[in-house]
Coordinates of C-alpha atoms in Angstrom, one line a residue:
Chain L
X11 CA -8.1 -10.6 -50.6
X12 CA -5.7 -9.7 -52.6
X13 CA -1.7 -11.3 -50.8
X14 CA -0.3 -8.1 -49.9
X15 CA -3.7 -6.7 -48.4
X16 CA -3.9 -10.0 -46.4
X17 CA 0.2 -9.4 -45.2
X18 CA -1.3 -5.7 -44.4
X19 CA -3.6 -6.6 -42.5
X20 CA -1.9 -9.6 -40.2
X21 CA 1.0 -6.9 -40.1
X22 CA -1.9 -4.4 -38.0
X23 CA -3.3 -7.1 -35.3
X24 CA 0.2 -7.7 -35.2
X25 CA 1.5 -3.9 -33.9
X26 CA -1.6 -4.5 -31.3
X27 CA -1.4 -7.7 -29.8
X28 CA 2.9 -7.0 -29.4
X29 CA 1.8 -4.0 -28.5
X30 CA -1.1 -6.0 -25.4
X31 CA 1.6 -8.0 -24.7
X32 CA 3.9 -6.3 -23.0
X33 CA 1.8 -3.3 -21.2
X34 CA 1.4 -4.2 -17.9
X35 CA 5.4 -5.7 -17.2
X36 CA 7.3 -4.9 -13.6
X37 CA 10.5 -2.8 -14.4
X38 CA 12.3 -6.1 -12.8
X39 CA 11.3 -7.1 -15.9
X40 CA 12.2 -5.3 -18.7
X41 CA 15.8 -6.7 -19.7
X42 CA 15.3 -9.9 -19.9
X43 CA 12.0 -8.6 -22.1
X44 CA 13.7 -6.9 -24.0
X45 CA 16.3 -9.3 -24.8
X46 CA 14.0 -11.8 -25.6
X47 CA 12.0 -9.1 -27.7
X48 CA 16.2 -9.2 -29.5
X49 CA 16.2 -12.7 -29.5
X50 CA 12.7 -13.7 -31.0
X51 CA 13.4 -10.6 -34.5
X52 CA 17.2 -13.1 -34.9
X53 CA 14.4 -15.1 -37.0
X54 CA 15.1 -13.4 -39.6
X55 CA 17.8 -16.2 -40.4
X56 CA 14.7 -17.0 -42.2
X57 CA 14.4 -14.6 -44.4
X58 CA 18.5 -15.0 -44.8
X59 CA 18.3 -18.4 -45.6
X60 CA 15.6 -19.1 -48.3
X61 CA 17.7 -15.6 -49.8
X62 CA 20.9 -17.9 -50.0
X63 CA 19.2 -20.3 -50.9
X64 CA 17.9 -18.6 -54.2
X65 CA 21.4 -16.1 -55.0
X66 CA 21.9 -16.0 -58.1
X67 CA 25.5 -14.7 -58.7
X68 CA 28.9 -14.6 -55.9
X69 CA 27.9 -11.5 -55.3
X70 CA 24.6 -11.9 -53.6
X71 CA 25.4 -15.4 -52.8
X72 CA 28.7 -13.6 -50.5
X73 CA 26.4 -10.4 -49.3
X74 CA 23.6 -13.2 -48.2
X75 CA 25.6 -15.4 -46.4
X76 CA 27.2 -12.4 -44.4
X77 CA 23.1 -12.3 -43.4
X78 CA 22.8 -15.5 -43.0
X79 CA 25.6 -15.4 -40.1
X80 CA 24.7 -11.8 -38.5
X81 CA 20.7 -13.0 -38.1
X82 CA 22.3 -16.2 -36.8
X83 CA 24.4 -14.2 -33.8
X84 CA 21.3 -12.1 -33.0
X85 CA 18.9 -15.5 -33.0
X86 CA 20.8 -18.4 -30.9
X87 CA 23.3 -15.2 -29.0
X88 CA 19.9 -14.1 -28.5
X89 CA 18.0 -16.2 -26.5
X90 CA 21.2 -18.2 -25.0
X91 CA 22.5 -14.5 -23.3
X92 CA 18.1 -14.1 -22.1
X93 CA 18.3 -18.0 -20.8
X94 CA 21.4 -16.8 -18.9
X95 CA 20.2 -13.6 -17.6
X96 CA 16.7 -15.9 -16.2
X97 CA 18.9 -18.6 -15.0
X98 CA 19.5 -16.0 -12.1
X99 CA 16.0 -15.8 -11.4
X100 CA 14.9 -18.8 -10.3
X101 CA 13.1 -18.5 -7.2
X102 CA 14.7 -20.2 -4.5
X103 CA 10.9 -21.4 -2.7
X104 CA 10.4 -23.6 -5.9
X105 CA 12.8 -25.3 -7.6
X106 CA 11.0 -27.6 -8.9
X107 CA 9.4 -24.9 -11.6
X108 CA 12.2 -24.0 -13.2
X109 CA 12.5 -26.6 -16.2
X110 CA 15.5 -28.7 -17.4
X111 CA 16.9 -29.1 -21.0
X112 CA 19.4 -26.5 -22.5
X113 CA 18.7 -23.5 -25.1
X114 CA 18.8 -23.7 -28.5
Chain X
X11 CA 4.4 -21.4 -52.7
X12 CA 4.9 -23.3 -50.0
X13 CA 3.0 -26.7 -48.5
X14 CA 0.1 -25.9 -46.4
X15 CA 1.7 -28.0 -43.6
X16 CA 4.7 -25.4 -43.9
X17 CA 3.0 -22.7 -43.4
X18 CA 0.8 -23.6 -40.6
X19 CA 3.3 -24.5 -38.8
X20 CA 4.8 -21.1 -39.1
X21 CA 1.5 -19.8 -38.3
X22 CA 2.0 -22.8 -35.5
X23 CA 5.5 -21.1 -34.6
X24 CA 4.9 -17.3 -34.9
X25 CA 1.6 -18.4 -31.9
X26 CA 4.7 -19.1 -29.9
X27 CA 6.3 -15.7 -30.9
X28 CA 3.0 -14.7 -29.2
X29 CA 3.3 -17.0 -25.6
X30 CA 6.9 -16.4 -25.5
X31 CA 6.9 -12.8 -24.7
X32 CA 3.8 -13.1 -22.5
X33 CA 5.8 -16.0 -20.7
X34 CA 8.1 -13.1 -21.0
X35 CA 6.7 -10.9 -18.5
X36 CA 6.3 -12.7 -15.7
X37 CA 8.3 -13.7 -13.4
X38 CA 7.2 -17.4 -12.6
X39 CA 7.0 -17.9 -16.9
X40 CA 9.7 -16.1 -18.1
X41 CA 12.5 -18.9 -18.3
X42 CA 9.9 -21.2 -19.5
X43 CA 8.6 -18.6 -22.5
X44 CA 12.3 -18.0 -23.7
X45 CA 12.5 -21.1 -24.6
X46 CA 10.0 -21.8 -26.5
X47 CA 10.5 -18.6 -28.4
X48 CA 13.5 -20.6 -28.8
X49 CA 12.2 -23.7 -30.0
X50 CA 9.4 -22.0 -32.4
X51 CA 12.5 -20.8 -33.5
X52 CA 14.3 -23.9 -34.4
X53 CA 10.8 -26.0 -35.7
X54 CA 10.6 -22.5 -38.1
X55 CA 14.7 -23.1 -39.7
X56 CA 13.7 -26.6 -39.8
X57 CA 10.3 -26.5 -42.3
X58 CA 12.2 -23.6 -44.0
X59 CA 14.9 -25.6 -45.2
X60 CA 12.6 -28.8 -45.9
X61 CA 10.0 -27.0 -48.2
X62 CA 12.2 -24.1 -49.4
X63 CA 13.7 -25.2 -52.7
X64 CA 17.6 -23.9 -52.4
X65 CA 20.9 -24.4 -53.1
X66 CA 24.4 -23.4 -51.9
X67 CA 23.3 -25.6 -48.9
X68 CA 26.4 -27.0 -47.6
X69 CA 28.0 -23.3 -47.4
X70 CA 24.2 -21.8 -45.5
X71 CA 24.9 -24.0 -43.5
X72 CA 29.0 -23.7 -42.4
X73 CA 27.6 -20.2 -42.1
X74 CA 24.9 -20.8 -39.2
X75 CA 27.7 -23.1 -37.7
X76 CA 30.0 -19.7 -37.7
X77 CA 27.2 -17.9 -36.7
X78 CA 26.5 -20.5 -33.5
X79 CA 30.4 -20.5 -33.0
X80 CA 30.5 -17.5 -32.2
X81 CA 27.6 -16.5 -30.3
X82 CA 27.0 -19.0 -27.8
X83 CA 30.4 -19.1 -26.5
X84 CA 29.5 -15.1 -26.3
X85 CA 26.8 -14.8 -24.8
X86 CA 28.0 -18.2 -21.8
X87 CA 30.5 -15.9 -21.3
X88 CA 29.6 -12.7 -21.4
X89 CA 29.7 -11.4 -17.1
X90 CA 26.3 -10.1 -16.2
X91 CA 27.8 -6.4 -16.3
X92 CA 28.9 -6.0 -20.2
X93 CA 26.0 -8.4 -20.7
X94 CA 23.6 -4.9 -22.2
X95 CA 26.1 -4.4 -24.5
X96 CA 26.4 -7.7 -26.0
X97 CA 22.5 -7.2 -26.3
X98 CA 22.4 -4.1 -27.8
X99 CA 24.8 -5.5 -30.9
X100 CA 22.3 -9.0 -30.9
X101 CA 20.3 -6.4 -32.0
X102 CA 22.6 -4.7 -34.6
X103 CA 24.0 -7.1 -36.1
X104 CA 19.7 -8.2 -36.2
X105 CA 19.1 -5.4 -38.0
X106 CA 22.1 -5.5 -40.7
X107 CA 21.0 -9.2 -41.7
X108 CA 17.3 -7.8 -42.3
X109 CA 18.6 -4.9 -44.2
X110 CA 20.4 -7.2 -46.3
X111 CA 17.9 -9.8 -46.5
X112 CA 15.5 -6.7 -48.1
X113 CA 18.1 -5.5 -50.1
X114 CA 18.4 -8.8 -52.2
X115 CA 15.1 -9.0 -52.8
X116 CA 14.6 -5.2 -54.0
X117 CA 15.4 -6.2 -57.7
X118 CA 12.7 -8.8 -57.5
X119 CA 9.8 -6.7 -55.1
X120 CA 6.5 -6.2 -57.0
X121 CA 6.0 -2.5 -57.0
X122 CA 3.4 -0.1 -54.4
X123 CA 3.7 -3.0 -51.2
X124 CA 6.6 -4.6 -50.7
X125 CA 8.9 -2.5 -52.6
X126 CA 8.5 -0.2 -50.4
X127 CA 8.9 -1.5 -47.2
X128 CA 12.0 -3.5 -49.0
X129 CA 13.7 0.1 -49.7
X130 CA 12.8 1.1 -46.3
X131 CA 13.8 -2.1 -45.0
X132 CA 17.4 -1.1 -46.7
X133 CA 17.2 2.3 -44.7
X134 CA 15.8 1.3 -41.3
X135 CA 18.4 -1.9 -40.9
X136 CA 21.6 1.0 -41.4
X137 CA 20.0 2.7 -38.9
X138 CA 18.9 0.1 -36.2
X139 CA 22.9 -0.9 -37.3
X140 CA 25.2 1.4 -37.0
X141 CA 23.7 2.4 -34.0
X142 CA 23.8 -0.4 -31.6
X143 CA 27.0 -0.5 -32.6
X144 CA 27.7 2.9 -30.8
X145 CA 25.6 2.2 -28.2
X146 CA 28.3 -1.2 -27.5
X147 CA 31.2 1.4 -27.9
X148 CA 29.3 3.5 -25.4
X149 CA 28.1 0.9 -23.1
X150 CA 32.2 -0.6 -23.5
X151 CA 33.4 2.6 -22.8
X152 CA 35.4 2.6 -26.0
X153 CA 33.9 6.1 -26.8
X154 CA 33.0 9.1 -24.3
X155 CA 30.1 7.6 -22.8
X156 CA 28.7 12.0 -22.3
X157 CA 26.7 12.9 -25.4
X158 CA 28.9 14.2 -27.8
X159 CA 27.7 16.9 -30.1
X160 CA 29.4 17.9 -33.0
X161 CA 28.9 21.9 -34.0
X162 CA 27.2 20.9 -36.7
X163 CA 25.1 18.1 -35.3
X164 CA 21.0 18.6 -36.2
X165 CA 22.2 19.8 -39.7
X166 CA 23.9 17.0 -40.3
X167 CA 21.1 14.8 -39.2
X168 CA 18.8 16.7 -40.6
X169 CA 20.8 16.9 -43.9
X170 CA 21.4 12.4 -43.8
X171 CA 18.0 11.7 -43.2
X172 CA 16.7 13.9 -45.9
X173 CA 19.1 12.1 -47.6
X174 CA 18.0 9.0 -46.7
X175 CA 14.6 9.6 -47.5
X176 CA 15.8 11.3 -51.2
X177 CA 17.5 8.2 -52.7
X178 CA 15.0 5.8 -50.8
X179 CA 12.2 7.4 -53.3
X180 CA 15.2 7.8 -56.4
X181 CA 15.9 3.4 -56.0
X182 CA 11.8 2.8 -55.7
X183 CA 10.8 5.3 -58.6
X184 CA 14.1 2.9 -59.8
X185 CA 12.7 -0.7 -59.0
X186 CA 15.2 -1.6 -56.6
X187 CA 16.6 -2.4 -59.9
X188 CA 20.7 -1.0 -59.7
X189 CA 22.4 -2.6 -57.1
X190 CA 24.4 0.4 -56.1
X191 CA 21.7 2.5 -56.3
X192 CA 20.1 -0.1 -53.2
X193 CA 23.8 0.1 -51.3
X194 CA 24.5 3.6 -51.2
X195 CA 21.1 3.5 -49.5
X196 CA 22.0 1.4 -47.5
X197 CA 25.4 3.3 -46.3
X198 CA 23.8 7.1 -45.9
X199 CA 21.3 5.2 -43.2
X200 CA 24.0 3.9 -41.3
X201 CA 25.2 7.7 -41.0
X202 CA 22.3 8.3 -39.4
X203 CA 22.5 6.0 -36.8
X204 CA 25.6 7.2 -35.7
X205 CA 24.4 11.0 -35.6
X206 CA 21.4 9.7 -34.0
X207 CA 22.8 7.7 -30.4
X208 CA 26.4 10.0 -30.7
X209 CA 24.8 12.8 -28.5
X210 CA 22.7 11.1 -26.6
X211 CA 24.5 11.0 -23.0
X212 CA 25.8 7.3 -21.3
X213 CA 22.5 6.5 -18.7
X214 CA 20.2 7.0 -21.8
X215 CA 21.8 4.2 -23.8
X216 CA 19.6 1.6 -22.3
X217 CA 16.6 3.4 -23.5
X218 CA 18.1 4.1 -26.9
X219 CA 19.0 0.0 -27.1
X220 CA 15.5 -1.2 -27.0
X221 CA 14.6 1.7 -29.1
X222 CA 16.7 0.4 -32.1
X223 CA 15.5 -3.1 -30.9
X224 CA 11.8 -2.3 -31.5
X225 CA 13.5 -0.3 -35.2
X226 CA 15.2 -3.6 -36.2
X227 CA 12.0 -5.1 -35.4
X228 CA 9.7 -3.4 -38.0
X229 CA 12.9 -4.2 -40.4
X230 CA 12.0 -7.7 -39.5
X231 CA 8.7 -7.5 -40.7
X232 CA 9.5 -5.6 -43.7
X233 CA 11.6 -7.6 -45.1
X234 CA 9.0 -11.1 -44.1
X235 CA 6.6 -8.7 -46.1
X236 CA 8.6 -8.6 -48.8
X237 CA 9.5 -11.8 -48.9
X238 CA 5.4 -13.3 -48.3
X239 CA 6.5 -14.4 -45.2
X240 CA 4.2 -14.1 -42.8
X241 CA 6.1 -15.6 -39.6
X242 CA 8.7 -13.1 -40.2
X243 CA 6.3 -10.7 -40.4
X244 CA 4.3 -11.6 -37.6
X245 CA 7.5 -12.2 -35.4
X246 CA 9.4 -9.1 -36.7
X247 CA 6.2 -7.2 -35.7
X248 CA 6.1 -8.1 -32.4
X249 CA 8.6 -7.2 -31.6
X250 CA 8.4 -4.1 -33.4
X251 CA 5.0 -3.1 -30.4
X252 CA 6.0 -4.5 -27.8
X253 CA 9.9 -2.8 -27.9
X254 CA 7.5 0.5 -28.3
X255 CA 6.1 0.3 -25.7
X256 CA 9.2 -1.0 -24.1
X257 CA 10.8 1.9 -25.1
X258 CA 8.0 4.7 -23.5
X259 CA 8.2 2.3 -20.4
X260 CA 11.2 2.4 -19.7
X261 CA 12.0 6.2 -20.5
X262 CA 9.1 6.0 -18.1
X263 CA 10.7 4.5 -15.1
X264 CA 13.7 7.0 -15.6
X265 CA 11.7 10.2 -15.6
X266 CA 12.4 11.1 -19.3
X267 CA 10.8 11.2 -22.6
X268 CA 11.9 9.9 -25.7
X269 CA 12.1 12.7 -27.4
X270 CA 14.3 14.6 -24.6
X271 CA 16.5 11.7 -24.7
X272 CA 16.7 11.6 -28.4
X273 CA 17.8 14.9 -29.0
X274 CA 17.7 16.7 -25.6
X275 CA 21.9 17.3 -26.0
X276 CA 20.9 19.3 -28.4
X277 CA 19.1 22.2 -27.1
X278 CA 22.3 23.1 -24.7
X279 CA 22.3 23.7 -21.2
X280 CA 20.5 20.0 -20.7
X281 CA 24.1 18.5 -19.9
X282 CA 25.3 20.6 -17.7
X283 CA 28.0 19.4 -15.0
X284 CA 31.9 18.5 -16.9
X285 CA 33.9 15.4 -16.3
X286 CA 35.9 18.1 -13.5
X287 CA 36.4 16.3 -9.8
X288 CA 35.8 18.8 -7.0
X289 CA 37.7 19.9 -4.6
X290 CA 35.4 20.8 -1.6
X291 CA 36.0 18.0 1.2
X292 CA 34.4 15.5 2.2
X293 CA 34.4 13.6 4.7
X294 CA 36.0 9.8 4.2
X295 CA 36.6 7.1 7.1
X296 CA 38.0 3.8 7.4
X297 CA 36.6 0.3 6.8
X298 CA 36.5 0.4 10.8
X299 CA 35.1 3.0 11.7
X300 CA 31.8 2.7 8.5
X301 CA 31.6 -1.1 10.2
X302 CA 31.1 -0.2 13.8
X303 CA 28.0 2.2 12.2
X304 CA 26.9 -0.8 10.1
X305 CA 26.9 -2.9 13.3
X306 CA 25.5 -0.3 15.7
X307 CA 22.7 0.2 13.6
X308 CA 18.9 -1.1 13.6
X309 CA 18.3 -1.1 10.3
X310 CA 20.6 -0.6 6.9
X311 CA 20.1 -0.3 3.7
X312 CA 21.7 -0.9 0.7
X313 CA 22.0 0.7 -2.0
X314 CA 23.6 -1.3 -4.7
X315 CA 24.5 0.0 -8.5
X316 CA 27.0 -0.2 -11.1
X317 CA 30.3 0.0 -9.4
X318 CA 29.3 -2.8 -7.2
X319 CA 27.9 -4.9 -10.8
X320 CA 31.8 -3.6 -12.2
X321 CA 34.0 -4.4 -9.2
X322 CA 31.7 -8.0 -9.4
X323 CA 30.9 -8.0 -5.9
X324 CA 27.3 -9.0 -5.6
X325 CA 28.6 -11.6 -3.0
X326 CA 30.9 -9.9 -0.7
X327 CA 28.0 -7.1 -0.4
X328 CA 25.1 -10.6 0.3
X329 CA 27.9 -11.8 3.0
X330 CA 28.1 -8.3 4.1
X331 CA 24.8 -8.0 4.7
X332 CA 24.2 -11.7 6.2
X333 CA 26.5 -11.2 8.7
X334 CA 24.2 -7.3 10.2
X335 CA 21.5 -10.2 9.5
X336 CA 23.1 -12.5 12.2
X337 CA 24.2 -9.0 14.3
X338 CA 20.2 -8.0 15.0
X339 CA 20.7 -5.5 12.5
X340 CA 17.6 -5.7 10.0
X341 CA 18.7 -4.6 6.7
X342 CA 17.2 -4.5 2.9
X343 CA 18.6 -4.0 -0.3
X344 CA 16.5 -1.0 -2.3
X345 CA 16.4 -1.2 -6.0
X346 CA 16.4 1.5 -8.2
X347 CA 14.4 1.0 -11.8
X348 CA 17.3 1.7 -13.2
X349 CA 20.5 0.8 -11.1
X350 CA 23.2 -1.1 -12.8
X351 CA 23.2 -0.3 -16.8
X352 CA 19.6 -1.4 -17.6
X353 CA 16.3 -1.7 -15.9
X354 CA 16.1 -4.9 -13.8
X355 CA 20.1 -5.6 -14.8
X356 CA 20.6 -4.8 -10.7
X357 CA 18.0 -7.9 -9.8
X358 CA 19.9 -10.3 -11.6
X359 CA 22.7 -9.3 -10.8
X360 CA 22.0 -10.4 -6.8
X361 CA 19.7 -12.6 -8.0
X362 CA 23.6 -13.9 -9.2
X363 CA 24.4 -13.7 -5.9
X364 CA 21.5 -15.3 -4.1
X365 CA 20.0 -12.7 -2.1
X366 CA 16.5 -13.6 -1.7
X367 CA 14.1 -11.5 -3.6
X368 CA 12.2 -10.6 -0.8
X369 CA 15.3 -8.5 0.3
X370 CA 14.8 -6.7 -2.8
X371 CA 12.7 -3.8 -2.3
X372 CA 11.4 -1.9 -5.3
X373 CA 11.9 2.7 -5.4
X374 CA 8.7 3.5 -3.8
X375 CA 8.5 0.9 -0.9
X376 CA 12.5 1.0 0.2
X377 CA 12.1 5.7 0.3
X378 CA 9.3 4.9 2.3
X379 CA 11.9 2.4 5.1
X380 CA 15.3 5.3 3.8
X381 CA 12.7 7.4 6.2
X382 CA 13.7 5.6 9.3
X383 CA 16.8 3.9 8.5
X384 CA 19.3 4.9 10.9
X385 CA 22.2 4.4 7.2
X386 CA 21.6 4.4 3.7
X387 CA 25.0 2.4 2.6
X388 CA 25.0 2.9 -1.4
X389 CA 27.5 1.2 -2.9
X390 CA 29.1 2.7 -6.6
X391 CA 25.6 4.5 -7.0
X392 CA 25.4 7.8 -7.9
X393 CA 23.2 9.0 -10.3
X394 CA 19.9 6.7 -8.7
X395 CA 20.7 8.9 -5.4
X396 CA 21.7 12.1 -6.4
X397 CA 19.5 14.6 -5.4
X398 CA 19.5 17.3 -7.7
X399 CA 16.7 15.1 -10.2
X400 CA 14.3 17.0 -7.1
X401 CA 16.2 20.1 -6.0
X402 CA 18.0 21.8 -9.1
X403 CA 16.2 22.2 -12.3
X404 CA 18.6 22.4 -14.3
X405 CA 20.0 19.4 -13.6
X406 CA 19.9 17.0 -16.8
X407 CA 18.2 13.7 -14.7
X408 CA 16.1 16.1 -12.6
X409 CA 12.4 14.7 -12.7
X410 CA 14.2 11.3 -13.1
X411 CA 12.3 9.5 -9.6
X412 CA 15.5 8.6 -6.8
X413 CA 15.8 6.5 -3.9
X414 CA 16.1 9.4 -1.2
X415 CA 19.0 8.1 0.8
X416 CA 19.1 11.9 2.4
X417 CA 16.1 10.8 4.0
X418 CA 18.3 8.2 6.2
X419 CA 20.6 9.1 9.4
X420 CA 23.3 8.6 7.3
X421 CA 24.3 8.0 4.5
X422 CA 28.1 6.2 3.3
X423 CA 29.2 6.3 -0.1
X424 CA 31.5 3.6 -0.9
X425 CA 33.4 5.3 -4.1
X426 CA 36.2 4.6 -6.3
X427 CA 37.0 8.8 -6.6
X428 CA 34.8 11.6 -6.1
X429 CA 34.7 11.2 -9.9
X430 CA 30.6 11.9 -10.7
X431 CA 28.5 9.6 -12.0
X432 CA 27.3 7.4 -15.9
X433 CA 26.0 10.9 -16.5
X434 CA 28.5 13.2 -15.6
X435 CA 26.7 15.2 -12.8
X436 CA 27.9 16.5 -9.2
X437 CA 26.7 14.7 -6.7
X438 CA 26.1 17.3 -3.7
X439 CA 24.4 14.2 -1.2
X440 CA 28.4 13.3 -1.1
X441 CA 29.6 17.3 0.4
X442 CA 26.4 16.5 3.4
X443 CA 28.1 16.4 6.7
X444 CA 25.3 13.4 7.2
X445 CA 27.5 11.4 4.4
X446 CA 31.3 10.0 5.6
X447 CA 32.8 8.4 2.2
X448 CA 34.8 4.6 2.0
X449 CA 36.7 5.5 -1.0
X450 CA 38.4 2.1 -2.6
X451 CA 37.0 -0.7 -5.5
X452 CA 34.1 -1.6 -3.8
X453 CA 34.5 -5.7 -3.8
X454 CA 37.7 -4.4 -1.2
X455 CA 36.3 -2.5 0.7
X456 CA 33.3 -4.9 1.3
X457 CA 36.1 -7.2 2.3
X458 CA 37.0 -4.6 5.0
X459 CA 34.1 -4.2 6.3
X460 CA 33.9 -8.4 6.8
X461 CA 36.5 -8.7 8.2
X462 CA 35.9 -5.4 10.4
X463 CA 32.4 -6.3 11.2
X464 CA 33.9 -10.2 12.1
X465 CA 36.1 -8.8 14.9
X466 CA 34.4 -6.8 16.0

């Protein structure tokens, strides 16, 4: 298969997956879910690091580094703020369910 | 081409993102889901540094450090009430990053699909960024929360949209060559984003955040396509698709359609009701009188709203409810799906104050119980209890499901002033003879109530 068609196939399948995964969720969790999804697209950091690392010339490098800073904010900040939100949902009856450990 | 083991690791990370989203859709697994997503992202980052041949490593690591130094404390310290704004901002910078990545790849992107995707990403990333900044400004109340409709708004918006598309086509035809053209495309897209979000009324802003979140997801997916990186493609697409659904679910929870949220203000008339203070008489009482009302009621239902959150009064309201419970009053909290600033925001705030989950009633249950309640205590909520949503078809909130506090035997409103709520609509219920108002900051009023109940 042509590589760009292969990627297109992945794209279409991922659309359906994304659709199915959240189609039934209570309104209580809308905010954390949105925030968590927000953090996931921070994975653009991978792309930002690649373009910054392959930049030619100062102009490209600066744009690339700005993208790295912004993407890091999105990724790291997003996961941390989601974790803080969810910390509040700790059920009092079952504290053992909560996993220990900090968020990256 | 990157080595197979690295590609497999990316695949694993992508699978973890799916599981993370799945986990986030259920209260029990939400936290683990989020941590799984974070772990997957961390692994993917490490792999990226190992397998790609990268220059400027020191500078890149420094840039990541800068991002962490700004992002982590911001996320840790933000007040839970201001969290929606922060999420909007994080989303915006993500969109900007995707736009910049695609911009840098434009000249290298092969024709047809990857180049087209790159051009689209520059535009969508720009819209997501400027749109998110406007939502941030609105939620932070740095600019008015009411819909802003410049006279030529629809024309300007349509024009900027057309210019964006035309520029996009030119950049594509040019093979993404000239850097300034791509930059111009991004700048015009910023204008589109601003014009898209300005007309949205305050109460609808969270839905727009979710929509822009989906935009950013799509932009990230497209830039993954340009880079030939499956992880970015899958991660971004998941967010784009799930974000679109989430946007629709949120809109449904408010009884609105996404289209009417975005463009309703332009139709005119839909934003009736100004921010004016009415002169009509209301009945107000002091904390002592209200304390007696509450303490001798059989059933009290608390309706918390954003005012409670701003006043940081979650703990005080919990204290009051516990006191009432001790006196044998049946109590519960009625939570509107969009109480606070976002769907589910109020649950987060009350959970922070250790309010047991069982005391939080969802809207349908709450409406059943409100019929038999002696007192509905409305703390800093307004639009979500406004009967205009049921009775006046001309109102902008008409059709939004509300909590029927007007079915309770008596209603107590705790308000700072007679100013209308976030949506800027007058609430008839305030003038109802069964309604009593207790003016003041929610926390101060609740503290007064607590000591008044104790003194009984």
